[in-house]
Short mmCIF file of C-alpha atoms in Angstrom, two decimals:
data_model
loop_
_atom_site.label_atom_id
_atom_site.label_comp_id
_atom_site.label_asym_id
_atom_site.label_seq_id
_atom_site.Cartn_x
_atom_site.Cartn_y
_atom_site.Cartn_z
CA UNK A 1 -32.46 8.96 3.94
CA UNK A 2 -28.84 8.47 5.24
CA UNK A 3 -27.74 4.80 4.98
CA UNK A 4 -27.08 2.63 8.08
CA UNK A 5 -24.17 1.01 8.99
CA UNK A 6 -25.46 -2.12 8.29
CA UNK A 7 -26.46 -0.62 4.54
CA UNK A 8 -22.67 0.37 3.92
CA UNK A 9 -21.50 -0.74 0.69
CA UNK A 10 -17.74 -2.28 0.18
CA UNK A 11 -15.39 0.21 -0.98
CA UNK A 12 -11.42 -0.81 -1.59
CA UNK A 13 -10.41 2.28 0.47
CA UNK A 14 -8.36 3.29 3.37
CA UNK A 15 -5.22 3.55 5.04
CA UNK A 16 -3.01 4.08 8.07
CA UNK A 17 -2.77 6.80 10.81
CA UNK A 18 0.83 8.59 10.41
CA UNK A 19 1.97 11.41 12.66
CA UNK A 20 -0.05 13.57 13.69
CA UNK A 21 -2.61 13.11 10.23
CA UNK A 22 -3.80 10.18 8.18
CA UNK A 23 -2.79 8.28 5.15
CA UNK A 24 -5.23 7.10 2.53
CA UNK A 25 -4.81 5.32 0.08
CA UNK A 26 -7.46 4.69 -3.00
CA UNK A 27 -6.81 2.22 -5.81
CA UNK A 28 -9.87 3.73 -8.23
CA UNK A 29 -7.46 6.62 -8.43
CA UNK A 30 -4.65 4.89 -8.17
CA UNK A 31 -3.25 7.77 -5.40
CA UNK A 32 -1.73 7.84 -2.23
CA UNK A 33 -2.72 11.15 0.19
CA UNK A 34 -1.41 12.40 3.34
CA UNK A 35 -2.93 15.07 5.49
CA UNK A 36 -1.21 16.13 8.47
CA UNK A 37 -1.77 18.74 11.09
CA UNK A 38 0.73 21.32 11.57
CA UNK A 39 1.79 23.24 15.37
CA UNK A 40 0.32 26.15 13.42
CA UNK A 41 -3.33 24.21 13.41
CA UNK A 42 -3.20 24.22 9.58
CA UNK A 43 -4.07 21.12 7.30
CA UNK A 44 -1.15 20.26 4.66
CA UNK A 45 -2.02 17.57 1.87
CA UNK A 46 0.05 16.10 -0.51
CA UNK A 47 -1.35 13.22 -2.96
CA UNK A 48 0.69 11.32 -5.93
CA UNK A 49 -0.25 8.46 -7.92
CA UNK A 50 0.88 4.94 -7.23
CA UNK A 51 0.13 2.25 -9.60
CA UNK A 52 -0.70 -0.93 -8.66
CA UNK A 53 2.43 -3.65 -8.96
CA UNK A 54 -0.18 -6.34 -9.87
CA UNK A 55 -1.20 -4.05 -12.79
CA UNK A 56 2.74 -3.27 -13.87
CA UNK A 57 3.01 -7.66 -13.20
CA UNK A 58 0.04 -9.20 -13.28
CA UNK A 59 0.83 -12.46 -11.36
CA UNK A 60 1.62 -10.05 -8.72
CA UNK A 61 -2.56 -9.90 -8.67
CA UNK A 62 -2.91 -13.50 -7.81
CA UNK A 63 -4.47 -14.88 -5.52
CA UNK A 64 -2.28 -15.86 -2.36
CA UNK A 65 0.44 -14.24 -4.17
CA UNK A 66 -1.02 -10.62 -3.84
CA UNK A 67 -1.14 -11.19 -0.10
CA UNK A 68 2.37 -11.78 0.17
CA UNK A 69 2.69 -8.57 -2.39
CA UNK A 70 0.65 -6.61 -0.41
CA UNK A 71 1.77 -7.12 2.97
CA UNK A 72 5.84 -6.30 1.47
CA UNK A 73 4.69 -3.37 -0.29
CA UNK A 74 2.59 -2.08 2.87
CA UNK A 75 5.39 -2.30 5.08
CA UNK A 76 7.99 -0.23 2.60
CA UNK A 77 5.25 2.22 2.01
CA UNK A 78 4.16 1.96 5.71
CA UNK A 79 7.77 3.43 6.19
CA UNK A 80 7.94 6.11 3.53
CA UNK A 81 4.32 7.62 4.78
CA UNK A 82 5.89 8.07 8.17
CA UNK A 83 8.81 9.81 7.18
CA UNK A 84 6.65 11.88 5.02
CA UNK A 85 4.46 12.88 7.24
CA UNK A 86 7.29 13.58 9.97
CA UNK A 87 8.56 15.94 6.89
CA UNK A 88 5.35 17.59 6.38
CA UNK A 89 4.96 18.70 9.48
CA UNK A 90 7.37 21.33 9.25
CA UNK A 91 9.45 20.70 12.53
CA UNK A 92 13.07 21.50 12.60
CA UNK A 93 14.99 18.54 12.17
CA UNK A 94 18.15 17.80 14.23
CA UNK A 95 21.40 18.26 12.60
CA UNK A 96 23.27 15.46 11.58
CA UNK A 97 26.09 13.95 13.37
CA UNK A 98 29.25 13.72 12.09
CA UNK A 99 29.15 9.86 12.13
CA UNK A 100 25.71 10.01 10.18
CA UNK A 101 27.15 12.34 7.19
CA UNK A 102 30.37 10.16 7.43
CA UNK A 103 28.33 6.97 6.35
CA UNK A 104 26.26 9.14 4.04
CA UNK A 105 28.85 9.85 2.39
CA UNK A 106 30.82 6.62 2.07
CA UNK A 107 26.93 4.90 1.03
CA UNK A 108 26.50 8.08 -1.34
CA UNK A 109 22.79 8.25 0.05
CA UNK A 110 20.56 10.64 1.72
CA UNK A 111 20.50 10.67 5.48
CA UNK A 112 16.78 10.22 5.50
CA UNK A 113 17.02 7.14 3.11
CA UNK A 114 19.77 5.82 5.28
CA UNK A 115 17.80 6.10 8.15
CA UNK A 116 14.85 4.66 6.75
CA UNK A 117 16.80 1.64 5.92
CA UNK A 118 18.19 0.89 9.26
CA UNK A 119 14.79 0.94 10.62
CA UNK A 120 13.41 -1.34 8.48
CA UNK A 121 15.87 -3.50 9.02
CA UNK A 122 15.55 -3.22 13.04
CA UNK A 123 11.48 -3.57 12.39
CA UNK A 124 11.82 -6.74 10.70
CA UNK A 125 14.81 -7.76 12.71
CA UNK A 126 12.50 -7.01 16.32
CA UNK A 127 8.95 -8.28 14.49
CA UNK A 128 11.09 -12.07 13.77
CA UNK A 129 12.27 -11.64 17.36
CA UNK A 130 9.04 -11.14 19.31
CA UNK A 131 6.60 -13.29 16.91
CA UNK A 132 8.65 -16.22 15.35
CA UNK A 133 12.06 -16.67 17.59
CA UNK A 134 9.82 -16.14 20.87
CA UNK A 135 6.90 -18.51 19.88
CA UNK A 136 9.31 -21.00 18.45
CA UNK A 137 11.14 -21.48 21.42
CA UNK A 138 7.88 -21.77 23.72
CA UNK A 139 6.44 -24.50 21.21
CA UNK A 140 9.79 -26.34 21.34
CA UNK A 141 9.21 -26.38 25.13
CA UNK A 142 6.16 -27.68 24.75
CA UNK A 143 7.16 -30.24 22.40
CA UNK A 144 8.86 -31.95 25.42
CA UNK A 145 5.45 -32.14 27.24
CA UNK A 146 3.43 -33.74 24.83
CA UNK A 147 3.41 -35.02 21.12
CA UNK A 148 0.43 -33.45 19.40
CA UNK A 149 1.12 -31.10 16.43
CA UNK A 150 -1.71 -29.16 17.05
CA UNK A 151 -1.52 -28.55 20.94
CA UNK A 152 1.93 -27.29 19.44
CA UNK A 153 1.01 -25.41 17.19
CA UNK A 154 -1.50 -23.74 19.53
CA UNK A 155 0.83 -22.81 22.22
CA UNK A 156 3.12 -21.32 19.38
CA UNK A 157 -0.05 -19.09 18.42
CA UNK A 158 -1.31 -18.11 21.71
CA UNK A 159 2.41 -17.18 22.62
CA UNK A 160 2.38 -14.97 19.60
CA UNK A 161 -0.95 -12.99 20.30
CA UNK A 162 -0.09 -12.34 23.92
CA UNK A 163 3.28 -10.82 22.78
CA UNK A 164 1.00 -8.95 20.16
CA UNK A 165 -1.53 -7.48 23.11
CA UNK A 166 1.41 -6.83 25.59
CA UNK A 167 3.22 -5.16 23.13
CA UNK A 168 0.47 -2.83 22.09
CA UNK A 169 -0.76 -2.43 25.40
CA UNK A 170 2.83 -0.71 26.48
CA UNK A 171 3.37 1.43 23.77
CA UNK A 172 0.20 3.05 23.51
CA UNK A 173 1.27 4.75 27.79
CA UNK A 174 3.59 6.97 24.79
CA UNK A 175 1.93 10.18 24.39
CA UNK A 176 2.40 9.91 20.29
CA UNK A 177 1.30 6.70 19.99
CA UNK A 178 -1.65 7.14 21.89
CA UNK A 179 -2.32 10.12 19.62
CA UNK A 180 -1.54 8.01 16.59
CA UNK A 181 -4.31 5.63 17.48
CA UNK A 182 -6.69 8.46 17.96
CA UNK A 183 -6.10 8.93 14.39
CA UNK A 184 -6.51 5.73 13.57
CA UNK A 185 -9.70 5.89 14.58
CA UNK A 186 -10.47 8.60 12.75
CA UNK A 187 -9.38 6.92 9.84
CA UNK A 188 -11.76 4.35 10.34
CA UNK A 189 -14.55 6.67 11.01
CA UNK A 190 -13.47 8.45 7.83
CA UNK A 191 -14.12 5.17 5.85
CA UNK A 192 -17.33 4.03 7.25
CA UNK A 193 -18.80 7.25 6.67
CA UNK A 194 -17.22 6.98 2.47
CA UNK A 195 -18.50 3.58 2.65
CA UNK A 196 -22.21 4.38 4.11
CA UNK A 197 -21.70 7.38 0.61
CA UNK A 198 -22.35 9.95 3.35
CA UNK A 199 -21.14 13.81 2.81
CA UNK A 200 -17.19 13.64 4.25
CA UNK A 201 -17.70 15.77 7.53
CA UNK A 202 -16.80 15.54 10.94
CA UNK A 203 -20.22 15.25 11.93
CA UNK A 204 -21.34 12.37 10.01
CA UNK A 205 -17.90 10.69 10.70
CA UNK A 206 -18.29 10.67 14.31
CA UNK A 207 -21.16 8.44 14.07
CA UNK A 208 -19.07 5.46 12.92
CA UNK A 209 -17.27 3.24 15.11
CA UNK A 210 -13.39 2.96 15.37
CA UNK A 211 -13.03 -0.54 14.33
CA UNK A 212 -13.32 -1.88 10.95
CA UNK A 213 -13.07 -5.00 9.81
CA UNK A 214 -10.34 -4.36 6.95
CA UNK A 215 -8.15 -3.52 9.68
CA UNK A 216 -4.50 -4.21 9.36
CA UNK A 217 -4.91 -5.26 13.57
CA UNK A 218 -7.44 -7.78 12.29
CA UNK A 219 -4.98 -8.79 9.58
CA UNK A 220 -2.31 -9.09 12.26
CA UNK A 221 -4.21 -11.51 13.72
CA UNK A 222 -5.98 -13.67 11.08
CA UNK A 223 -2.16 -14.23 10.43
CA UNK A 224 -1.36 -15.48 13.72
CA UNK A 225 -4.35 -18.06 14.05
CA UNK A 226 -4.33 -19.18 10.62
CA UNK A 227 -0.59 -19.88 11.43
CA UNK A 228 -1.83 -22.21 14.31
CA UNK A 229 -3.60 -24.13 11.73
CA UNK A 230 -1.37 -24.33 8.66
CA UNK A 231 1.98 -25.24 10.95
CA UNK A 232 -0.25 -28.33 12.03
CA UNK A 233 -0.67 -29.34 8.71
CA UNK A 234 3.36 -28.76 7.76
CA UNK A 235 4.40 -31.06 11.02
CA UNK A 236 2.37 -33.62 9.91
CA UNK A 237 3.49 -33.25 6.28
CA UNK A 238 7.14 -32.94 7.48
CA UNK A 239 6.54 -36.12 9.64
CA UNK A 240 4.78 -37.88 6.72
CA UNK A 241 7.66 -37.30 3.89
CA UNK A 242 10.94 -37.51 6.12
CA UNK A 243 9.60 -39.35 9.69
CA UNK A 244 10.81 -35.97 12.10
CA UNK A 245 8.42 -36.80 14.89
CA UNK A 246 9.16 -34.28 16.77
CA UNK A 247 11.24 -30.79 15.59
CA UNK A 248 14.09 -28.69 17.64
CA UNK A 249 13.83 -24.74 18.02
CA UNK A 250 16.00 -23.86 14.08
CA UNK A 251 14.11 -26.87 12.34
CA UNK A 252 10.94 -25.08 13.76
CA UNK A 253 12.29 -21.53 13.03
CA UNK A 254 13.36 -22.66 9.51
CA UNK A 255 9.56 -23.99 8.76
CA UNK A 256 8.25 -21.26 10.27
CA UNK A 257 9.91 -18.50 7.73
CA UNK A 258 9.40 -20.80 4.50
CA UNK A 259 5.36 -21.16 5.75
CA UNK A 260 5.26 -17.29 6.28
CA UNK A 261 4.48 -16.41 2.60
CA UNK A 262 1.53 -18.98 2.93
CA UNK A 263 0.36 -17.65 6.00
CA UNK A 264 0.33 -14.35 4.87
CA UNK A 265 -1.59 -15.16 1.42
CA UNK A 266 -3.83 -16.85 3.15
CA UNK A 267 -4.45 -14.25 5.59
CA UNK A 268 -5.12 -11.74 3.37
CA UNK A 269 -7.56 -13.72 1.37
CA UNK A 270 -9.23 -14.89 4.08
CA UNK A 271 -9.96 -11.29 5.38
CA UNK A 272 -10.62 -9.84 2.20
CA UNK A 273 -13.21 -12.73 1.96
CA UNK A 274 -14.82 -11.66 5.10
CA UNK A 275 -14.66 -8.07 3.75
CA UNK A 276 -17.14 -8.89 1.13
CA UNK A 277 -19.32 -11.58 3.13
CA UNK A 278 -21.70 -9.24 4.57
CA UNK A 279 -22.61 -9.43 7.91
CA UNK A 280 -24.16 -12.91 9.23
CA UNK A 281 -23.87 -14.23 12.34
CA UNK A 282 -21.03 -16.67 11.36
CA UNK A 283 -19.30 -13.48 9.89
CA UNK A 284 -19.95 -11.37 12.61
CA UNK A 285 -18.47 -14.49 15.40
CA UNK A 286 -15.69 -14.62 12.43
CA UNK A 287 -14.33 -10.95 12.55
CA UNK A 288 -14.84 -10.54 16.27
CA UNK A 289 -11.84 -11.59 17.37
CA UNK A 290 -9.45 -9.18 15.28
CA UNK A 291 -12.16 -6.28 16.15
CA UNK A 292 -11.53 -6.81 19.47
CA UNK A 293 -8.34 -6.25 18.79
CA UNK A 294 -8.61 -3.02 17.72
CA UNK A 295 -10.06 -1.58 20.83
CA UNK A 296 -6.28 -1.48 21.79
CA UNK A 297 -4.72 0.18 18.47
CA UNK A 298 -7.74 3.04 18.18
CA UNK A 299 -8.88 5.33 20.52
CA UNK A 300 -12.09 7.78 19.99
CA UNK A 301 -10.35 10.74 17.66
CA UNK A 302 -12.22 14.73 18.13
CA UNK A 303 -13.40 16.44 15.43
CA UNK A 304 -9.98 18.26 14.33
CA UNK A 305 -8.93 14.48 13.77
CA UNK A 306 -11.64 13.64 11.54
CA UNK A 307 -10.91 16.45 9.34
CA UNK A 308 -7.73 15.59 8.82
CA UNK A 309 -8.75 12.25 8.10
CA UNK A 310 -11.39 13.73 5.82
CA UNK A 311 -8.59 15.51 4.18
CA UNK A 312 -7.02 13.15 2.94
CA UNK A 313 -9.62 10.83 1.93
CA UNK A 314 -11.03 13.78 -0.36
CA UNK A 315 -7.45 14.33 -2.02
CA UNK A 316 -7.21 10.17 -2.32
CA UNK A 317 -10.37 10.23 -4.03
CA UNK A 318 -10.36 13.02 -6.43
CA UNK A 319 -6.78 11.87 -7.25
CA UNK A 320 -2.97 12.96 -7.71
CA UNK A 321 -4.13 15.08 -10.61
CA UNK A 322 -7.27 16.91 -9.17
CA UNK A 323 -6.94 16.96 -5.63
CA UNK A 324 -6.00 20.91 -5.62
CA UNK A 325 -8.89 21.56 -7.08
CA UNK A 326 -10.97 20.06 -4.20
CA UNK A 327 -9.17 21.78 -1.05
CA UNK A 328 -11.48 22.14 1.73
CA UNK A 329 -11.16 25.98 3.57
CA UNK A 330 -8.26 25.38 5.98
CA UNK A 331 -6.48 22.77 3.57
CA UNK A 332 -3.32 23.83 1.88
CA UNK A 333 -1.09 21.95 -0.62
CA UNK A 334 2.01 20.36 0.68
CA UNK A 335 5.23 21.82 -1.26
CA UNK A 336 8.57 19.75 -0.64
CA UNK A 337 10.78 21.66 1.74
CA UNK A 338 8.63 24.05 3.22
CA UNK A 339 8.54 25.29 6.43
CA UNK A 340 5.02 26.12 8.50
CA UNK A 341 4.82 29.93 7.40
CA UNK A 342 5.49 29.79 4.04
CA UNK A 343 3.22 27.17 3.98
CA UNK A 344 0.77 29.68 5.44
CA UNK A 345 1.21 31.85 3.13
CA UNK A 346 0.94 29.70 0.19
CA UNK A 347 -2.38 28.40 1.93
CA UNK A 348 -3.82 32.15 2.20
CA UNK A 349 -3.23 32.52 -1.26
CA UNK A 350 -5.37 29.45 -1.93
CA UNK A 351 -7.98 30.47 0.23
CA UNK A 352 -8.31 33.73 -1.31
CA UNK A 353 -8.67 31.91 -4.87
CA UNK A 354 -10.92 29.20 -3.92
CA UNK A 355 -14.59 29.35 -4.18
CA UNK A 356 -16.43 30.22 -1.14
CA UNK A 357 -18.40 27.42 0.75
CA UNK A 358 -22.26 27.25 -1.22
CA UNK A 359 -19.61 27.09 -4.26
CA UNK A 360 -17.66 23.72 -3.39
CA UNK A 361 -18.48 20.65 -4.83
CA UNK A 362 -18.93 18.90 -1.94
CA UNK A 363 -16.84 14.92 -2.23
CA UNK A 364 -18.87 12.52 -2.31
CA UNK A 365 -18.62 8.71 -2.54
#
């Protein structure tokens, strides 16, 4: 009998949506897989081994610390994954400008690496502006009207959440972002299907919800909510230790930056705790805001998108050493620098050499 969603088992495997595809990461097989659907309809997949930093440096796996490490790792890996997925699509890239060539020559780096570094810097700067500077400004203004540290931090938290919702709502009007949100939904449905130990097929995956409690969107909400509580405690400690009753903008901004690792670490532990905590009434109530926020960051996927997410899941589970042996029909290995036409020819060879449907050993959790 097929397992229902309530009978699903926790498995620490998940991923993210990318450009016309999905990335899946499996800590068990220490692998990261990316699958995309090219304009010609072919699905290409790649998988590489990724050893967790906590395995190299055990202290990075300690509670609270692992949340900070995970945030930095996911930010870096997320940017690299988006860049990789764009390459895998096989779309001809624009010729670098003279300035880009000059910059690459002076810095002695590849154009793609320079663009990625600039994009990361801009992303961090935009995040600090939207989710630290603006809420800090709102809190500073609120401090002129009230002495309640809880109210002041509540205003800052509400401002962060409002900015997040407005930002997601606005970018969702972009066609490419809308399709990425659909792949985000495909990723969640596939993760649910794997957790339920059902065969990984579009028919099985599509029955599940597109909202998942371990989603990064839920993590963002937890960060903003927990920042209210930790910020209030920190303000009280600053008052007791240094006698500062009301903080100005720059002091509050600095305090927010210093607390960010603590807030991130506590939020990560809360997210993992809720994921392990079953499905009781209190747990569902605590998950509810983050789950509802996913209504903005996910869309219902079509079956073709589910096929891509399933290809990524199967590759991640098989691992970097064996994923090529477990390709479904219509799924091909991505080769660095290949064009769509070249990959199609390579895929035809794989298809001819692959066993027929009845001979394949299906991959399941």
